Coordinates of C-alpha atoms and ligand atoms in Angstrom, one line a residue:
Chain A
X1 CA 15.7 -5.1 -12.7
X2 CA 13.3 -2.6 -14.4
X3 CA 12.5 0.0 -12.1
X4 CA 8.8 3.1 -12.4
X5 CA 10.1 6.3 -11.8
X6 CA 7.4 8.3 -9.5
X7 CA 7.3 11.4 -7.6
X8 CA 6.3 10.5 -3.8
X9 CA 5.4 13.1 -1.1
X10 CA 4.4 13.7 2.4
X11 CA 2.3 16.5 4.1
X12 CA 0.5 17.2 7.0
X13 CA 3.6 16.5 9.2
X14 CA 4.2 13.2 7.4
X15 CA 7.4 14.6 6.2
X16 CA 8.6 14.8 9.5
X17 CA 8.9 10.6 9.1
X18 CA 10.8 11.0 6.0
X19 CA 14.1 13.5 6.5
X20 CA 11.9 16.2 7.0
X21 CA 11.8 16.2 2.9
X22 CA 8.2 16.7 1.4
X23 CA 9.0 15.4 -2.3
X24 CA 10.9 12.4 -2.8
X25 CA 11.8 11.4 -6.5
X26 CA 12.2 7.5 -6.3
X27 CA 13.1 4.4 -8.7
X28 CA 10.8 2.1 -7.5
X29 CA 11.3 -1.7 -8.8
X30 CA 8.7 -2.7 -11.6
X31 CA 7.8 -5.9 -9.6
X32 CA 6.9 -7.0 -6.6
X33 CA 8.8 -9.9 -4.7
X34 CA 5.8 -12.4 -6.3
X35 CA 6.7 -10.8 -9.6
X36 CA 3.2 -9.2 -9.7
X37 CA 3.1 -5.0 -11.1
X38 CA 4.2 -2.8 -8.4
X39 CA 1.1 -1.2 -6.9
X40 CA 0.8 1.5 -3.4
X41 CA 1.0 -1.9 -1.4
X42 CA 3.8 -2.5 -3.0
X43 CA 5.1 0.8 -2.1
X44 CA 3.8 1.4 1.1
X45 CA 5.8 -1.9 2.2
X46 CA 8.9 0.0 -0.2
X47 CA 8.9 3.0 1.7
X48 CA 8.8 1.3 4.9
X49 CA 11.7 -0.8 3.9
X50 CA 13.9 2.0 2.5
X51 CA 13.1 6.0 3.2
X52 CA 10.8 5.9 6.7
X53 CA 12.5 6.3 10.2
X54 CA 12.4 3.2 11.3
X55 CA 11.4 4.0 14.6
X56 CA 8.7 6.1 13.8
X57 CA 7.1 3.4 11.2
X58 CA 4.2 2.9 13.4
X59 CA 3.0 6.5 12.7
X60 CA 3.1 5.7 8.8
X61 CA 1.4 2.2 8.6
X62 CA -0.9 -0.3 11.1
X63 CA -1.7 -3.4 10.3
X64 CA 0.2 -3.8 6.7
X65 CA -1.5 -0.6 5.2
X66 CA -1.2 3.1 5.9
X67 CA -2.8 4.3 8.9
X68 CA -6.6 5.3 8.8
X69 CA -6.5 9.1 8.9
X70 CA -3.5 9.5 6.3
X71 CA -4.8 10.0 2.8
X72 CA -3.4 9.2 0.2
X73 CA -3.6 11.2 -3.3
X74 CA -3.0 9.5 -6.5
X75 CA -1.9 12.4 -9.2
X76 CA -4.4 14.6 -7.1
X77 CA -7.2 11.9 -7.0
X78 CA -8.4 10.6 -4.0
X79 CA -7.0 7.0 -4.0
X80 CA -10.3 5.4 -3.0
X81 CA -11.3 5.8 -6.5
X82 CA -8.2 4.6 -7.4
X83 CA -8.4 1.4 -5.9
X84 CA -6.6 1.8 -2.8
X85 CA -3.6 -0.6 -2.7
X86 CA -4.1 -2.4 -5.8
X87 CA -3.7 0.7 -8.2
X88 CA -0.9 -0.3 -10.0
X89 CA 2.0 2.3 -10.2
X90 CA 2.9 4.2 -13.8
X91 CA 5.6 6.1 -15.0
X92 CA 5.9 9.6 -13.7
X93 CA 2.8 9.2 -10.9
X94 CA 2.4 11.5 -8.1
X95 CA 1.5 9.7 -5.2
X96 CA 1.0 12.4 -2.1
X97 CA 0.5 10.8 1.4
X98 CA -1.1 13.8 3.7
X99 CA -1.6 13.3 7.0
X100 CA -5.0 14.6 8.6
X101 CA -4.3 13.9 12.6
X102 CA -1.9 16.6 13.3
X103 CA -3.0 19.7 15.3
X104 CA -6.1 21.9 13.6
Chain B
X1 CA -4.1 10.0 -15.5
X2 CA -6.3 10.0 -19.1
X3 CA -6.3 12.9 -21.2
X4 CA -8.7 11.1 -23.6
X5 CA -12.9 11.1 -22.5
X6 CA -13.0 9.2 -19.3
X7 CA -15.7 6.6 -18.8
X8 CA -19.0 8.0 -17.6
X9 CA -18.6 6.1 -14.1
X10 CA -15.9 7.9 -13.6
X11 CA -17.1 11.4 -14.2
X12 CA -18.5 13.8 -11.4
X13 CA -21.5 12.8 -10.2
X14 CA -22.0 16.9 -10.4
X15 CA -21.1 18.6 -13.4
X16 CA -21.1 15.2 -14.8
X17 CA -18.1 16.6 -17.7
X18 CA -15.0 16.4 -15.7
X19 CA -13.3 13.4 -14.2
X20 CA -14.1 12.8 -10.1
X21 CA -11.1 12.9 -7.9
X22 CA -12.5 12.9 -4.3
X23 CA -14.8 10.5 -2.9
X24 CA -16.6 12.8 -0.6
X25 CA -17.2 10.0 2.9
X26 CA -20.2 11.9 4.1
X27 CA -22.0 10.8 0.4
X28 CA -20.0 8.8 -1.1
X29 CA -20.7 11.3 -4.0
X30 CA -18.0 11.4 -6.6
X31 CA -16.5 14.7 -7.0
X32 CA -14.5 17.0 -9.4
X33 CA -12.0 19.3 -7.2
X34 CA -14.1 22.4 -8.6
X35 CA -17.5 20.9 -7.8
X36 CA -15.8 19.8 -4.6
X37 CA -14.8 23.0 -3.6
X38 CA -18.0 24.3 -4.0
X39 CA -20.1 22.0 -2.3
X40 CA -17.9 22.2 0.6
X41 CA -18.2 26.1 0.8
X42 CA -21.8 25.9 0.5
X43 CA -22.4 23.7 3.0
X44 CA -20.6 25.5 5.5
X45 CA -23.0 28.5 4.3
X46 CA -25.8 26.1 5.1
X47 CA -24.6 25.5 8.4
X48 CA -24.3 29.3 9.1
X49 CA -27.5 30.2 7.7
X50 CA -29.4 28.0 9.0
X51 CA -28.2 28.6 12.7
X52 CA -27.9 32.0 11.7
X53 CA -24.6 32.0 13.0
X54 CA -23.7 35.6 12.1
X55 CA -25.1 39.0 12.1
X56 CA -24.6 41.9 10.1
X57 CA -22.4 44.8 11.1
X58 CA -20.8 42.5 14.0
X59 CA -16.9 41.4 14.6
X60 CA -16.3 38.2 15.0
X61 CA -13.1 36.3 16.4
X62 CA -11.4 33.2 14.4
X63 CA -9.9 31.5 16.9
X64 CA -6.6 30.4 14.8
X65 CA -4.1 28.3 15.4
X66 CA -2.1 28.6 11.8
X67 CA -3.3 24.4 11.5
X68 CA -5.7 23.5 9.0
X69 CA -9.0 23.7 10.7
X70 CA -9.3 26.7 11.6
X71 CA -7.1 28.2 8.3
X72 CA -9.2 26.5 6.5
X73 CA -12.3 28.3 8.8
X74 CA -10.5 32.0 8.2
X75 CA -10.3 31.2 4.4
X76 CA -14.0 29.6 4.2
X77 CA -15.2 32.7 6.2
X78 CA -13.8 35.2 4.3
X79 CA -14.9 33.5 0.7
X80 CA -18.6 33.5 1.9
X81 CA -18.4 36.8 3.4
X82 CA -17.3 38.4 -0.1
X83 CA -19.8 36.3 -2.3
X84 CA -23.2 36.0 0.3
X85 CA -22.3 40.0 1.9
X86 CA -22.5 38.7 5.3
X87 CA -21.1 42.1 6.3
X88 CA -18.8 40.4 9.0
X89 CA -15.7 41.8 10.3
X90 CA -14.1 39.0 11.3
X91 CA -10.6 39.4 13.2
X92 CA -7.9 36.4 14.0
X93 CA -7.2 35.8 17.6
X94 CA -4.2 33.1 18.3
X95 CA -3.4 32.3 21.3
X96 CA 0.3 31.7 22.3
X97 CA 0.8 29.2 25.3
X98 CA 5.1 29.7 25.5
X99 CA 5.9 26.2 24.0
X100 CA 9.5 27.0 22.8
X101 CA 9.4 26.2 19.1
X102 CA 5.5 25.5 19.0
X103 CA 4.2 28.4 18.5
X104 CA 6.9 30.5 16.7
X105 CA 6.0 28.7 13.3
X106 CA 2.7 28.4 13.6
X107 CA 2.0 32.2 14.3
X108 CA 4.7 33.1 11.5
X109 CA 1.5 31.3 9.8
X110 CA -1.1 33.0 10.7
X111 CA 1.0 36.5 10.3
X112 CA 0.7 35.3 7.0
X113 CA -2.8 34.6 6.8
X114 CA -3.9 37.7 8.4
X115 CA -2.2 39.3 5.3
X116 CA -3.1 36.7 2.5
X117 CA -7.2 37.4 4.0
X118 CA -7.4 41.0 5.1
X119 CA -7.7 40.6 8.5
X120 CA -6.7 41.9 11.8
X121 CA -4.7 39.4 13.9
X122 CA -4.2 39.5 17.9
X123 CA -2.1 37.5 19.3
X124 CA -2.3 37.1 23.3
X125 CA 0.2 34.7 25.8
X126 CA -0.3 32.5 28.7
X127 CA 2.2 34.1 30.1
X128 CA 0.6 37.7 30.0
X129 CA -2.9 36.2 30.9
X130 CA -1.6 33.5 33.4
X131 CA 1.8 34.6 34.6
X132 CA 2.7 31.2 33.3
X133 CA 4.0 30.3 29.7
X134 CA 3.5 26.7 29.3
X135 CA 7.3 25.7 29.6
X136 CA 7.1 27.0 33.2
X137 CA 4.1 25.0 33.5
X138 CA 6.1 21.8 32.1
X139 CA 9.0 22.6 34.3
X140 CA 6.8 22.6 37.3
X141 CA 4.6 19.8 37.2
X142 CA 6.4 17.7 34.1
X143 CA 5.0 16.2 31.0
X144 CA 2.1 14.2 32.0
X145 CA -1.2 16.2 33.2
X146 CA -0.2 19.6 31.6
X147 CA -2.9 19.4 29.0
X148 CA -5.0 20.2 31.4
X149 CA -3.4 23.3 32.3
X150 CA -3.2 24.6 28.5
X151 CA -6.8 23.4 28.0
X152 CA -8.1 25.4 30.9
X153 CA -6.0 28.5 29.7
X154 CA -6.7 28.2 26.2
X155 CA -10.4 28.4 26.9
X156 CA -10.2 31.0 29.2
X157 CA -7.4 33.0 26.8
X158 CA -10.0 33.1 23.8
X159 CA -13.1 34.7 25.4
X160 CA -10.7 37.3 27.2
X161 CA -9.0 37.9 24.0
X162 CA -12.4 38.5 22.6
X163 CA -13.4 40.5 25.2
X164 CA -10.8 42.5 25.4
X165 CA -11.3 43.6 21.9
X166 CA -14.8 44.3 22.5
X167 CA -16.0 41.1 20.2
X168 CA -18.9 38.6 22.0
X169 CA -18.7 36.0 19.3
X170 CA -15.8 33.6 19.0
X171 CA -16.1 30.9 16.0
X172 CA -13.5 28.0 16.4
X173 CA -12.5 25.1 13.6
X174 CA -13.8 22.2 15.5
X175 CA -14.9 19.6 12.6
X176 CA -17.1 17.0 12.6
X177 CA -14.4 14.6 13.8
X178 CA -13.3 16.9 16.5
X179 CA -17.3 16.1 17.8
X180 CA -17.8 12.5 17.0
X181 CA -14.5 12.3 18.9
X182 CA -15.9 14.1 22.1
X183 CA -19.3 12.5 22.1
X184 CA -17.5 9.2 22.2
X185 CA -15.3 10.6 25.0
X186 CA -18.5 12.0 26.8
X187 CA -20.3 8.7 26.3
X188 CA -17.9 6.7 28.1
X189 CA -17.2 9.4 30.8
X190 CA -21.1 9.3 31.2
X191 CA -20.8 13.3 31.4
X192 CA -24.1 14.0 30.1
X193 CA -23.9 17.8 30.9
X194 CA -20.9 18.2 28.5
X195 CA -21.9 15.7 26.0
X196 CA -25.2 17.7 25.1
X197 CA -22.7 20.9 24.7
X198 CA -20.4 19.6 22.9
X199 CA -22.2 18.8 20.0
X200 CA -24.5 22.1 19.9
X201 CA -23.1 24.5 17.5
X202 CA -23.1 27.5 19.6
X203 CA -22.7 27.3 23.2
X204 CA -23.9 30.5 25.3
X205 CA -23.9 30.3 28.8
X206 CA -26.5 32.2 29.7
X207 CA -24.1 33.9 32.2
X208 CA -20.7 34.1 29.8
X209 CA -21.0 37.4 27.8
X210 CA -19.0 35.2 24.9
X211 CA -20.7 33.1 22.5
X212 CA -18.9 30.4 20.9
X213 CA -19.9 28.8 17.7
X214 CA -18.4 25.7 15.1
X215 CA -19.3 26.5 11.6
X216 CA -17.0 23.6 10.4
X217 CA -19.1 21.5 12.5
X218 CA -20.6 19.0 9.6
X219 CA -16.9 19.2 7.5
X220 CA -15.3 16.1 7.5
X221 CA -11.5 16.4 8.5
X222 CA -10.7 14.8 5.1
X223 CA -12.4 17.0 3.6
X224 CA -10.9 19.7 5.3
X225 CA -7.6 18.6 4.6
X226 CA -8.5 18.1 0.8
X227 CA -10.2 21.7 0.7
X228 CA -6.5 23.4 1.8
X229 CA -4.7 20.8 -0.4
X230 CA -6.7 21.9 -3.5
X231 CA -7.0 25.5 -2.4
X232 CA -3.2 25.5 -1.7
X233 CA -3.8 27.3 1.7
X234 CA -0.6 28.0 3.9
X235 CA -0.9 26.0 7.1
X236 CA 1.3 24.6 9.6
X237 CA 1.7 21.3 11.2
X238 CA 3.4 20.5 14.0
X239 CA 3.0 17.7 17.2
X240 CA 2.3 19.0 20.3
X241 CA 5.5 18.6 22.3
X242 CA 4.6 17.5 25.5
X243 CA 2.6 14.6 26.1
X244 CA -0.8 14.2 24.0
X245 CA -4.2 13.7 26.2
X246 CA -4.4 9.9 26.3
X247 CA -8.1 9.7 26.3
X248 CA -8.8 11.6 23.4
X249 CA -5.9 9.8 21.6
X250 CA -8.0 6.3 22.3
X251 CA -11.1 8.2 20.7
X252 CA -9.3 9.7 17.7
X253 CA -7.8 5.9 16.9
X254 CA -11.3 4.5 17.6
X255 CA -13.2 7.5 14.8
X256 CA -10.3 7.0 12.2
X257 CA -11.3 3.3 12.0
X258 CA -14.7 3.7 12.1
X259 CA -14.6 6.4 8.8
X260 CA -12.3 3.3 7.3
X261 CA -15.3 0.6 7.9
X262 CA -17.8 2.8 7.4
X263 CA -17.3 6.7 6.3
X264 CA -20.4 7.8 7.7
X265 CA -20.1 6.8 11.0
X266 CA -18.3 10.2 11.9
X267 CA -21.8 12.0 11.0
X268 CA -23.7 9.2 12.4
X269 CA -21.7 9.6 15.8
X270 CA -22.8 13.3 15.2
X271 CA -26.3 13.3 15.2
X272 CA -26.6 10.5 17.6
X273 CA -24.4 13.0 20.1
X274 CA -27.2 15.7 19.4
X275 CA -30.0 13.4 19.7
X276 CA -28.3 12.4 23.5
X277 CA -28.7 16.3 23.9
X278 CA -31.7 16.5 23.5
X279 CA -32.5 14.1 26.1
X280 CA -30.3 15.7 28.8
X281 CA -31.8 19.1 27.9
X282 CA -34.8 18.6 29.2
X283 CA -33.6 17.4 32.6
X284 CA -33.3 20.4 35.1
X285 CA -30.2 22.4 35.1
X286 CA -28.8 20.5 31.5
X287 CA -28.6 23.5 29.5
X288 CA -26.7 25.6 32.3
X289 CA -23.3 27.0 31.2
X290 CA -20.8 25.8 33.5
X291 CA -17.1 27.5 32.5
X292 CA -16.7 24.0 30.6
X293 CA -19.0 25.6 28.3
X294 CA -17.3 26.2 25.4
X295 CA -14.7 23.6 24.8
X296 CA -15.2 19.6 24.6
X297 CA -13.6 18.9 28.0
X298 CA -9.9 19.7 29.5
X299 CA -7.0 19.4 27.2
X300 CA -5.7 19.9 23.9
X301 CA -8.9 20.2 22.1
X302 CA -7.9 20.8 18.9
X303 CA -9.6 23.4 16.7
X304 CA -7.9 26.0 18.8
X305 CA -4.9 24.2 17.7
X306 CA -2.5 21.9 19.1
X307 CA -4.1 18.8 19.5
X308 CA -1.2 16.5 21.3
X309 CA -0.2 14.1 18.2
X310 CA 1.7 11.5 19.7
X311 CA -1.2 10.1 21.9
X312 CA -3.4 8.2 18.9
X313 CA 0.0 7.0 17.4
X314 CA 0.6 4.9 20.7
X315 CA -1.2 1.8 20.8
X316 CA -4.1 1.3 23.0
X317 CA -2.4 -0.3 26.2
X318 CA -0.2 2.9 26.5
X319 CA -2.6 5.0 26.4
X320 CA -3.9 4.1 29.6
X321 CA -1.3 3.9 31.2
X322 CA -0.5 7.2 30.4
X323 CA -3.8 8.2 31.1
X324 CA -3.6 6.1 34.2
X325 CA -0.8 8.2 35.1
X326 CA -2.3 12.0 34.3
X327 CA -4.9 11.2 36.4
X328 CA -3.2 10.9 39.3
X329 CA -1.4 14.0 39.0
X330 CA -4.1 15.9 37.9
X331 CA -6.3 14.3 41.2
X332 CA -3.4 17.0 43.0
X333 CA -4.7 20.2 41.5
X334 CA -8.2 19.6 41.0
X335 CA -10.5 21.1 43.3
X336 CA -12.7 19.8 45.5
X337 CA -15.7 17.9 44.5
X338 CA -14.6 18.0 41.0
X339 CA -14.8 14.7 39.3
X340 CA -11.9 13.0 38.4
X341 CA -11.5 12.4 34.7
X342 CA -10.5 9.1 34.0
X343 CA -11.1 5.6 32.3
X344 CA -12.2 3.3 35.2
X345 CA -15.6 2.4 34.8
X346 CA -16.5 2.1 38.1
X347 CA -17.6 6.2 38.5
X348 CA -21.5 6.1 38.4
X349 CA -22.5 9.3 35.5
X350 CA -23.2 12.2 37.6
X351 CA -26.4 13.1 36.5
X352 CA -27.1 16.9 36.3
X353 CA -26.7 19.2 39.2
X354 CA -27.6 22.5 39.4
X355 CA -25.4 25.1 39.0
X356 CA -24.9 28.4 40.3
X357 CA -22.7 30.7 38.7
X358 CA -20.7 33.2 40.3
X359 CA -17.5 35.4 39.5
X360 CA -14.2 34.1 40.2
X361 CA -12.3 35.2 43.5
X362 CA -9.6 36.5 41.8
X363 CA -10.3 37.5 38.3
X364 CA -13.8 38.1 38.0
X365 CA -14.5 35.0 35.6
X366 CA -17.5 33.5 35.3
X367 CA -17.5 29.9 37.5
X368 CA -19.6 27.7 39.6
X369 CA -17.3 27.4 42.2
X370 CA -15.2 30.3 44.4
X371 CA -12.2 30.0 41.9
X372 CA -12.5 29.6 38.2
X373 CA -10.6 26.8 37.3
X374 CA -7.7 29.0 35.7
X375 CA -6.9 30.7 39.3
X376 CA -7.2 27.0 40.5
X377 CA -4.5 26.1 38.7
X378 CA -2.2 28.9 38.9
X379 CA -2.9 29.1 42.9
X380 CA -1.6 25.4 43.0
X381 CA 1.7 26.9 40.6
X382 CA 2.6 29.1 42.6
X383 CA 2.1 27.5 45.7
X384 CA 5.0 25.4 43.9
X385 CA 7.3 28.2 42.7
X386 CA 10.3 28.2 44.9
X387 CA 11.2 24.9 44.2
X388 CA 14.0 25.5 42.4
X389 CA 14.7 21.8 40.4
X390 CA 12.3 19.3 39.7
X391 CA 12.5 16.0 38.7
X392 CA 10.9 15.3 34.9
X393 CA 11.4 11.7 33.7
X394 CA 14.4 11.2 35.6
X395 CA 16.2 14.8 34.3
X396 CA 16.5 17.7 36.2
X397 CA 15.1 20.7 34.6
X398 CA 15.9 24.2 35.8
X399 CA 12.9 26.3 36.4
X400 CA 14.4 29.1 34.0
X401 CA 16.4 26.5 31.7
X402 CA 13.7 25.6 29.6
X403 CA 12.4 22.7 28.6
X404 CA 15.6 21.3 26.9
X405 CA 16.2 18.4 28.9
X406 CA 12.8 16.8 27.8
X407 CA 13.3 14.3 25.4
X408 CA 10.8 14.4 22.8
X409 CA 8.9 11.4 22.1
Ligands
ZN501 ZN1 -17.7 18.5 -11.2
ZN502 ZN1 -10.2 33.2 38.1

């Protein structure tokens, strides 16, 4: 199966979820399991699956989608002008998940 | 990521020549990181301007935590102090409450940032102000109910870390979430007295010879967290250990959704908070500066850092149990007449009394009752001390062992 490579990281005290590891270079299939292009859904629901503490999912995602007050940064932009979950993912992205609820 | 012209929709609304990469949620403006940067910086100038936050010649405390908000706050302050001349001295102040493993990191961080912006840094300890680090506290009374302790002490800690370096004006990173947050929380408390100071920007008790002010009051957390992404500042994150303040958990949930519906409903919440104020204000005795004065209400509040993490990742139900069950332990070392904090509905508001304010008993601080709530607090500690075990969760904890035995949630 074709796979997208991307770089995928976590801040804010996200990486704390993920092996305590900010940067995470990943193989992410090219396709969903409808066969449509993988987008963040897509990976959101792959991350879940494969790299997040299971126990601790409930700090990453609510309700099918990342939690409100994590943002998410598509190659530095802001992913709300990226579409949100439907961007579709490319070769060599940077997607940067940063949470903002941890201690100011 | 397009190296060739992007489309002019997708261009700063600003500068209009570079490609936007934050949505800003106050405007929905669409924003360059360089245009960003700058708006944010010159809001913040607004703000301090226009409540003429600072004067010239003065020292001024940060109240830093090594988070974001208020590294963000020490970096913001000392950019605007170079380019506008505010001719501020402005010093860190960090507060350590004896967490083991809390606070080690996060003042390794701001060690760092004293260095990386030029300032002094004083760093003071529950356990030299109180006689009581925070694990002692935890060892004693357990998980549940300690926010209140390390809120009480953190609030005192700062204005006698300020006074003791001679400074009268402490500036803390609470953001505009932070406030929406604590208007919602003093909304369905019905505390009117603390709902009109939380949202004023500086809060001076008339009898409290240390003024307290929120320049980062208007900033957005996103944007906050955006600013120190792009800027590459050197922050810590951590969760607070022991067990997060339920209530404000429940809040925090209920703002993060509300920026997802609709982005400016944290300003909206804002303003409305003020505009509640200004209603209170002008009953008798609504502007007086009770020792609650500076801070949003007990607990972890969070631009003096550590804000209890765990609580808004718990779903709803939880939360009030939890808070269910920090009430009635906190009910034990409350004093007398003071209201309960709490979620039942059935406490009528107390509408504004009129306070006096005296000195403390025992240390001299400035409270309406006989004891500041501080002494309170450690008077019902110690009254506890030669207990040698206590029961947390089901483990024993030795007094002096620590907090090891606490499982972490
Ligand atoms: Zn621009
Ligand atoms: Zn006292």
């Amino acid at each position: 199966m074709a796979t997208i490579p991307i770089t995928v990281e976590f801040s804010g005290g996200l990486e704390l979820l993920f092996s305590n590891q900010r940067t995470h270079k990943l193989q992410i299939p090219a396709q969903d399991p409808s066969g449509n292009p993988a987008n963040i859904g897509f990976l959101v629901s792959y991350l879940c699956d494969n790299l997040v503490e299971a126990k601790r999912k409930d700090l990453f995602v609510m309700d099918g989608t990342v939690r409100n007050g994590i943002l998410v940064l598509i190659n530095d932009s802001d992913w709300e002008l990226e579409g949100e979950d439907r961007y579709e993912l490319q070769g060599a992205d940077n997607i940067l998940f940063v949470s903002t609820l941890h201690g100011g | 990521m397009t190296a060739s012209n992007p489309p002019l929709s997708k261009l700063c609304a600003h500068c209009k020549t570079v490609r936007a990469q934050i949505l800003r949620p106050k405007t929905h403006e669409r924003l360059c990181k360089t245009c960003f940067t700058t708006v944010f910086e010159s809001e913040i100038h607004a703000t301090i301007t226009t409540h003429t936050l600072f004067q010239r010649g003065s020292r001024v405390a940060i109240g830093a935590s090594g988070g974001k908000d208020s590294t963000v706050l020490a970096s913001v302050l000392k950019t605007l102090n170079t380019r506008y001349d505010y001719g501020v001295e402005f010093v860190l102040l960090s507060i350590d409450e004896g967490i083991t493993g809390y606070r080690d990191d996060s003042l390794e961080t701001v060690k760092r940032n004293a260095v990386q912006y030029g300032m002094e840094l004083c760093i003071l300890g529950y356990r030299e102000l109180y006689g009581w680090s925070m694990d002692e506290v935890v060892a004693q009374i357990g998980k549940k109910g300690n926010c209140t302790y390390c809120g009480v002490f953190r609030r005192q800690a700062l204005d006698r870390g300020a006074a003791r370096l001679g400074i009268t004006h402490v500036v803390t990173g609470h953001n505009a979430d932070d406030i929406a947050e604590t208007v919602v929380m003093n909304l369905l408390r019905g505390d009117l007295p603390r709902l009109q100071r939380c949202t004023s920007i500086v809060t001076e008790s008339a009898s409290s010879p240390i003024a307290r002010s929120k320049p980062l009051k208007y900033a957005y957390e996103k944007e906050i967290v955006l600013y120190a992404h792009y800027k590459q500042l050197d922050y810590f994150t951590t969760e607070c250990i022991y067990s997060p303040e339920a209530f404000r958990g429940s809040a925090r949930s209920l703002i993060k959704s509300l920026e997802r519906v609709r982005p400016s409903a944290i300003l909206d919440i804002v303003r409305s908070g003020e505009a509640f104020a200004g209603m209170v204000a002008e009953r008798p005795g609504g502007g007086g500066g009770s020792e609650q004065s500076a801070e949003s209400g007990g607990g972890c509040g969070s631009g003096g850092g550590g804000r209890g993490a765990g609580g808004e990742m718990a779903d709803m139900e939880k939360e009030l149990v939890a808070a269910e069950a920090a009430k009635g332990l906190e009910t034990e070392i409350l004093m007398p007449g003071k209201r309960r904090k709490g979620l039942k509905g059935q406490q009528t508001p107390k509408v504004v009394k009129e306070q006096v304010m005296g000195n403390c008993r025992k240390c001299g601080y400035l409270t309406s009752q006989e004891f500041c709530q501080a002494c309170a607090l450690i008077e019902g500690l110690n009254k506890n001390r030669p207990r040698r075990m206590i029961e947390v969760d089901g483990e024993e904890v030795g007094l002096n062992g620590g907090v090891e035995g606490l499982s972490l949630r």
